[in-house]
Coordinates of C-alpha atoms and ligand atoms in Angstrom, one line a residue:
X1 CA -105.9 -13.7 -9.6
X2 CA -104.5 -12.2 -6.4
X3 CA -102.6 -14.6 -5.0
X4 CA -101.2 -12.6 -2.1
X5 CA -103.0 -13.2 1.2
X6 CA -102.1 -13.1 4.5
X7 CA -103.7 -15.3 7.4
X8 CA -105.5 -11.8 8.6
X9 CA -107.3 -11.9 5.5
X10 CA -105.5 -8.9 3.9
X11 CA -104.5 -8.5 0.5
X12 CA -101.8 -7.2 -0.8
X13 CA -101.9 -6.0 -4.3
X14 CA -99.5 -3.3 -4.3
X15 CA -95.3 -4.2 -3.5
X16 CA -93.1 -1.4 -2.4
X17 CA -89.7 -2.1 -4.1
X18 CA -86.3 -0.5 -3.4
X19 CA -84.0 -0.4 -6.1
X20 CA -81.0 1.3 -4.0
X21 CA -80.4 2.2 -0.6
X22 CA -78.2 5.2 -2.2
X23 CA -79.4 8.5 -1.6
X24 CA -77.8 12.1 -2.4
X25 CA -80.1 14.2 0.3
X26 CA -79.3 14.5 3.5
X27 CA -83.0 15.0 5.3
X28 CA -82.2 15.4 8.8
X29 CA -84.9 12.6 10.2
X30 CA -83.6 10.0 7.7
X31 CA -80.1 10.3 6.5
X32 CA -78.5 13.2 8.6
X33 CA -75.1 12.6 7.8
X34 CA -76.0 11.4 4.2
X35 CA -75.8 7.6 2.7
X36 CA -72.8 5.9 4.1
X37 CA -71.9 2.2 2.8
X38 CA -73.7 -0.4 5.9
X39 CA -70.4 -2.3 6.4
X40 CA -72.1 -5.3 7.3
X41 CA -74.1 -5.6 4.5
X42 CA -72.0 -5.7 1.3
X43 CA -74.4 -7.3 -1.0
X44 CA -75.0 -5.7 -4.2
X45 CA -78.2 -3.9 -5.2
X46 CA -80.4 -6.1 -7.7
X47 CA -79.2 -5.6 -10.8
X48 CA -81.9 -4.5 -13.4
X49 CA -82.3 -8.2 -14.6
X50 CA -82.9 -9.5 -11.4
X51 CA -85.5 -6.9 -10.9
X52 CA -87.3 -8.3 -14.1
X53 CA -87.6 -11.3 -13.1
X54 CA -89.2 -10.3 -9.7
X55 CA -91.3 -8.0 -11.4
X56 CA -92.7 -10.9 -13.5
X57 CA -93.6 -13.4 -10.7
X58 CA -95.0 -10.6 -9.0
X59 CA -97.2 -10.1 -11.8
X60 CA -98.1 -13.6 -11.9
X61 CA -99.2 -13.8 -7.9
X62 CA -101.6 -10.7 -9.0
X63 CA -99.8 -7.6 -8.0
X64 CA -100.8 -4.6 -9.4
X65 CA -99.2 -1.9 -8.2
X66 CA -95.6 -1.5 -7.9
X67 CA -93.8 1.7 -6.2
X68 CA -90.2 2.1 -6.9
X69 CA -88.2 3.7 -3.9
X70 CA -85.2 3.9 -2.5
X71 CA -82.8 5.3 -1.3
X72 CA -83.5 7.6 -4.1
X73 CA -84.4 5.6 -7.0
X74 CA -83.4 8.6 -9.6
X75 CA -79.5 8.0 -8.6
X76 CA -79.2 4.5 -10.3
X77 CA -77.4 5.1 -13.5
X78 CA -80.3 2.1 -15.0
X79 CA -83.5 3.7 -13.3
X80 CA -85.1 4.4 -16.7
X81 CA -84.1 0.8 -18.1
X82 CA -85.7 -0.7 -14.8
X83 CA -88.7 1.7 -15.5
X84 CA -89.1 0.6 -19.0
X85 CA -89.1 -3.0 -18.6
X86 CA -91.6 -2.9 -15.8
X87 CA -93.8 -1.0 -18.5
X88 CA -93.4 -2.8 -21.4
X89 CA -92.4 -6.3 -20.3
X90 CA -94.8 -7.3 -17.4
X91 CA -98.2 -6.7 -16.9
X92 CA -98.1 -4.9 -13.8
X93 CA -101.0 -2.3 -14.6
X94 CA -99.2 0.6 -12.5
X95 CA -95.8 1.6 -11.7
X96 CA -95.3 4.5 -9.6
X97 CA -92.3 5.8 -7.6
X98 CA -91.6 7.8 -4.4
X99 CA -88.4 10.3 -5.1
X100 CA -87.2 13.2 -3.2
X101 CA -87.8 15.2 -6.8
X102 CA -83.9 15.9 -7.6
X103 CA -83.4 17.1 -11.4
X104 CA -87.2 16.5 -11.8
X105 CA -87.7 19.3 -13.9
X106 CA -84.6 17.5 -16.1
X107 CA -86.5 14.2 -15.8
X108 CA -89.9 14.8 -16.0
X109 CA -90.7 14.5 -19.8
X110 CA -88.8 11.4 -19.8
X111 CA -90.9 9.9 -16.7
X112 CA -93.9 10.7 -18.6
X113 CA -92.8 9.3 -21.9
X114 CA -91.9 6.0 -20.1
X115 CA -95.2 5.9 -18.7
X116 CA -95.1 6.3 -14.9
X117 CA -98.4 6.4 -13.4
X118 CA -98.0 7.8 -10.5
X119 CA -95.1 10.1 -8.6
X120 CA -94.8 10.8 -5.1
X121 CA -92.9 13.6 -4.5
X122 CA -91.3 14.4 -0.6
X123 CA -91.2 18.2 0.0
X124 CA -91.3 18.9 3.6
X125 CA -91.8 22.5 3.5
X126 CA -92.3 25.0 0.8
X127 CA -90.1 27.4 2.8
X128 CA -86.7 27.4 0.5
X129 CA -84.6 28.2 3.4
X130 CA -86.1 25.6 5.7
X131 CA -86.1 23.1 2.5
X132 CA -82.4 23.5 2.5
X133 CA -81.6 22.9 6.1
X134 CA -83.9 19.8 6.2
X135 CA -82.2 18.4 2.9
X136 CA -78.7 19.7 2.6
X137 CA -79.7 20.9 -1.1
X138 CA -81.2 24.2 -2.1
X139 CA -83.3 22.4 -4.7
X140 CA -87.1 23.6 -3.8
X141 CA -87.4 25.8 -6.9
X142 CA -86.0 22.8 -9.4
X143 CA -88.6 20.2 -7.8
X144 CA -91.7 22.9 -8.1
X145 CA -90.6 23.4 -11.7
X146 CA -90.6 19.4 -12.5
X147 CA -94.4 19.5 -11.1
X148 CA -95.0 21.9 -13.1
X149 CA -93.3 20.3 -16.2
X150 CA -95.5 16.9 -15.3
X151 CA -98.9 18.9 -15.0
X152 CA -98.4 20.7 -18.0
X153 CA -97.8 17.1 -20.0
X154 CA -101.1 16.1 -18.6
X155 CA -99.5 14.0 -15.4
X156 CA -102.1 13.8 -13.0
X157 CA -101.5 11.3 -10.2
X158 CA -99.2 13.5 -8.1
X159 CA -98.7 13.2 -4.6
X160 CA -96.8 15.0 -2.4
X161 CA -95.6 13.6 0.9
X162 CA -94.2 15.8 3.8
X163 CA -93.1 14.5 7.2
X164 CA -94.4 16.4 10.0
X165 CA -92.0 18.0 12.3
X166 CA -92.2 20.0 15.6
X167 CA -91.2 23.4 15.1
X168 CA -90.6 23.1 11.5
X169 CA -93.5 22.6 9.7
X170 CA -96.5 22.1 12.2
X171 CA -97.5 25.6 12.2
X172 CA -100.6 27.1 11.0
X173 CA -98.1 29.4 8.5
X174 CA -96.8 26.5 7.0
X175 CA -100.2 24.3 6.8
X176 CA -101.6 27.8 5.0
X177 CA -98.4 27.5 2.7
X178 CA -99.1 24.0 1.3
X179 CA -103.1 24.9 1.5
X180 CA -102.6 27.2 -1.3
X181 CA -100.3 25.2 -3.2
X182 CA -102.7 22.8 -3.6
X183 CA -105.6 25.2 -4.2
X184 CA -105.7 25.6 -7.6
X185 CA -103.7 22.7 -8.5
X186 CA -104.9 19.4 -8.6
X187 CA -102.5 17.5 -6.2
X188 CA -102.9 15.3 -3.3
X189 CA -100.5 16.6 -0.4
X190 CA -100.2 14.3 2.9
X191 CA -98.7 14.9 5.9
X192 CA -96.6 11.8 7.6
X193 CA -96.4 11.2 11.3
X194 CA -92.5 10.9 12.1
X195 CA -91.7 7.4 12.6
X196 CA -88.8 6.0 15.4
X197 CA -86.6 3.9 13.0
X198 CA -83.1 2.5 14.7
X199 CA -81.2 5.3 14.1
X200 CA -83.4 8.5 15.0
X201 CA -84.5 8.1 18.8
X202 CA -83.1 11.5 19.6
X203 CA -84.3 13.3 16.8
X204 CA -87.7 11.2 17.2
X205 CA -88.2 12.4 20.9
X206 CA -87.2 15.8 19.7
X207 CA -89.4 16.6 16.8
X208 CA -92.1 14.0 17.1
X209 CA -95.8 15.9 17.1
X210 CA -99.2 14.0 16.8
X211 CA -100.9 14.4 13.8
X212 CA -103.9 16.0 15.5
X213 CA -102.5 19.5 15.2
X214 CA -103.4 19.0 11.6
X215 CA -106.4 17.3 12.1
X216 CA -107.4 20.1 14.5
X217 CA -106.5 22.9 11.7
X218 CA -108.3 20.6 8.8
X219 CA -111.1 20.9 11.1
X220 CA -111.5 24.4 11.6
X221 CA -110.8 25.1 7.9
X222 CA -114.1 23.0 7.0
X223 CA -111.8 20.4 5.2
X224 CA -114.4 16.8 4.9
X225 CA -113.0 13.8 5.7
X226 CA -113.2 11.1 3.0
X227 CA -114.2 7.4 3.6
X228 CA -111.8 4.6 2.5
X229 CA -111.6 3.6 -1.2
X230 CA -110.9 -0.1 -2.1
X231 CA -107.1 -0.1 -2.4
X232 CA -106.6 3.3 -0.2
X233 CA -104.1 2.0 1.7
X234 CA -103.3 3.9 4.9
X235 CA -103.6 7.5 4.4
X236 CA -106.6 9.5 6.0
X237 CA -108.0 12.3 3.1
X238 CA -109.8 15.5 3.5
X239 CA -111.5 17.3 0.1
X240 CA -112.6 20.9 0.6
X241 CA -115.0 22.4 -2.4
X242 CA -112.8 25.5 -3.0
X243 CA -109.5 23.3 -3.3
X244 CA -108.9 21.2 -6.2
X245 CA -106.0 19.3 -4.5
X246 CA -106.4 17.1 -1.4
X247 CA -105.2 16.9 1.7
X248 CA -103.8 13.5 3.3
X249 CA -102.8 12.5 6.5
X250 CA -100.8 9.0 7.5
X251 CA -100.6 8.4 10.8
X252 CA -99.0 5.3 11.7
X253 CA -98.9 5.4 15.4
X254 CA -102.7 5.5 15.1
X255 CA -104.6 2.5 16.4
X256 CA -105.7 0.2 13.3
X257 CA -103.5 2.0 11.0
X258 CA -102.4 -1.4 10.4
X259 CA -105.7 -3.1 9.7
X260 CA -105.7 -1.4 6.3
X261 CA -102.0 -2.1 5.5
X262 CA -102.0 -3.5 1.8
X263 CA -98.1 -3.4 1.2
X264 CA -95.4 -5.7 1.4
X265 CA -91.7 -4.1 0.8
X266 CA -88.9 -5.8 -1.4
X267 CA -85.6 -4.3 -0.4
X268 CA -82.8 -3.0 -2.6
X269 CA -80.6 -6.2 -1.7
X270 CA -83.6 -8.5 -2.4
X271 CA -85.2 -8.7 0.7
X272 CA -88.7 -9.2 1.1
X273 CA -90.0 -7.4 4.3
X274 CA -93.5 -8.4 5.6
X275 CA -93.8 -4.7 7.3
X276 CA -91.3 -2.2 7.6
X277 CA -91.2 -2.3 11.2
X278 CA -91.3 -5.9 11.6
X279 CA -88.6 -8.2 12.3
X280 CA -89.2 -10.9 9.7
X281 CA -87.1 -10.5 6.1
X282 CA -86.2 -13.1 4.1
X283 CA -83.7 -12.8 0.8
X284 CA -85.2 -14.0 -2.2
X285 CA -82.6 -13.3 -4.1
X286 CA -81.2 -16.8 -4.6
X287 CA -84.6 -17.0 -6.6
X288 CA -83.6 -14.3 -9.0
X289 CA -81.0 -15.9 -10.9
X290 CA -82.5 -17.5 -13.9
X291 CA -85.9 -17.3 -15.6
X292 CA -86.7 -21.0 -15.1
X293 CA -86.8 -20.3 -11.2
X294 CA -89.7 -17.9 -11.6
X295 CA -92.5 -20.9 -9.8
X296 CA -90.3 -21.3 -7.1
X297 CA -90.2 -17.9 -6.5
X298 CA -94.1 -17.3 -6.4
X299 CA -94.4 -20.2 -4.2
X300 CA -91.6 -18.5 -1.6
X301 CA -93.4 -15.3 -1.6
X302 CA -97.0 -16.8 -1.2
X303 CA -95.4 -19.1 2.1
X304 CA -93.8 -15.8 3.7
X305 CA -97.0 -14.2 3.4
X306 CA -98.3 -16.7 5.8
X307 CA -95.8 -15.0 8.4
X308 CA -97.0 -11.3 8.4
X309 CA -98.0 -10.2 11.9
X310 CA -101.2 -8.5 12.8
X311 CA -99.5 -5.1 13.8
X312 CA -96.1 -3.4 13.9
X313 CA -96.2 -2.9 17.8
X314 CA -94.3 0.3 17.4
X315 CA -96.5 1.9 19.8
X316 CA -94.1 -0.1 22.0
X317 CA -91.2 1.2 20.8
X318 CA -90.4 -1.7 18.9
X319 CA -88.7 -0.4 15.6
X320 CA -87.7 -3.9 14.4
X321 CA -84.4 -4.0 12.3
X322 CA -85.2 -0.6 10.5
X323 CA -82.2 1.5 11.2
X324 CA -83.6 4.7 8.8
X325 CA -86.1 4.3 6.0
X326 CA -83.8 4.6 3.2
X327 CA -82.8 1.2 4.2
X328 CA -85.8 -0.4 3.6
X329 CA -87.8 2.2 1.1
X330 CA -90.0 4.0 3.0
Ligands
SAM401 N1 -85.5 9.4 -1.5 C1 -87.3 9.1 -1.7 C2 -88.0 10.1 -1.0 O1 -87.4 10.8 -0.1 O2 -89.1 10.4 -1.3 C3 -87.9 7.7 -1.4 C4 -86.9 7.5 0.0 S1 -87.9 8.0 1.0 C5 -87.2 7.1 2.8 C6 -89.7 7.4 1.2 C7 -90.4 8.6 2.4 O3 -90.1 8.0 3.9 C8 -90.3 9.8 2.2 O4 -91.4 10.4 2.1 C9 -89.7 10.4 3.6 O5 -90.0 11.8 4.0 C10 -90.1 9.6 4.4 N2 -89.6 8.9 5.5 C11 -88.2 8.8 5.7 N3 -87.9 8.7 7.2 C12 -89.2 9.0 7.9 C13 -89.3 8.7 9.4 N4 -88.3 8.4 10.1 N5 -90.2 8.9 9.2 C14 -91.6 9.2 8.4 N6 -91.1 9.2 7.2 C15 -90.0 9.1 6.7
SF4_402 FE1 -83.0 10.5 1.3 FE2 -85.7 10.2 0.9 FE3 -84.1 9.7 3.4 FE4 -84.4 11.9 2.3 S1 -85.8 10.7 2.9 S2 -82.7 11.2 3.0 S3 -84.8 11.9 -0.1 S4 -84.0 8.7 1.2

């Protein structure tokens, strides 16, 4: 039964769980200088055991989907142990992940075999040089190869996310490239509007572009807007009879974005975050120390939900306590 509900009637069947803040990429909008330890927070990341306890409590709360994220989740040495435990020992029906696709060609088969239910891969551009400049890594080809391997194995739930960036991937030419990519490829490709975080104010001012530019492109090329599904989340989707894949758009600055929000976040150090941009976060870690604490943990999570705000107030320039998305699990 779904026990996670806030005071605005929103249900939260979906949890984003960060398992590390560490990342090996240097995306210009997220960690331009690469991952650095936060000297103000010396707490360790949750252990596989703590994550396992948390997952069981979430399952009891009726959560039906957990998305593993980070930082880069695959940099954890015990990543596959965590995934395997979630798939085998909890009753969470769907476990998915968000990844930068690092070494995807090498781990695709293992991901498939461990039972991952869906994967979101971040690819901001299909231009190899631009990709290298944006991430600090010349790894576009291995990521694309990894996608190919997954598809050959029959892994279907693949989404690709790109952050829309002014002068970098907001051109007609880039949209066409992504279009060609999903023409005969059953992949959802979504643009995310660049979000302002505590760290990226100058970058945001320089590179933020409204998603209208992409919407106009879709309209001009006869893409058809799909209505929201029951647990679709905040992505607007578009279909086209001549394309196997879908286009999508995640525009956090649009009005009503929060109304369809169906996600809660748990950080790698075990803080429950009610909104990516909200100021409220509470540690649940002390209740992850023993199996016998499960009921107490379940109660605490329910109580915290009653504090979730109606909207994030991002449009007022309030970025909450998120310095960058790698530290909250974007
Ligand atoms: N490292 C993994 C990855 O890149 O997919 C998972 C974590 S990353 C923080 C999750 C998503 O957040 C990525 O798709 C990334 O592009 C996006 N992201 C990071 N910073 C962002 C920002 N300032 N605005 C919008 N999206 C952002
Ligand atoms: Fe790393 Fe993902 Fe942030 Fe890029 S967006 S720096 S891959 S955490």
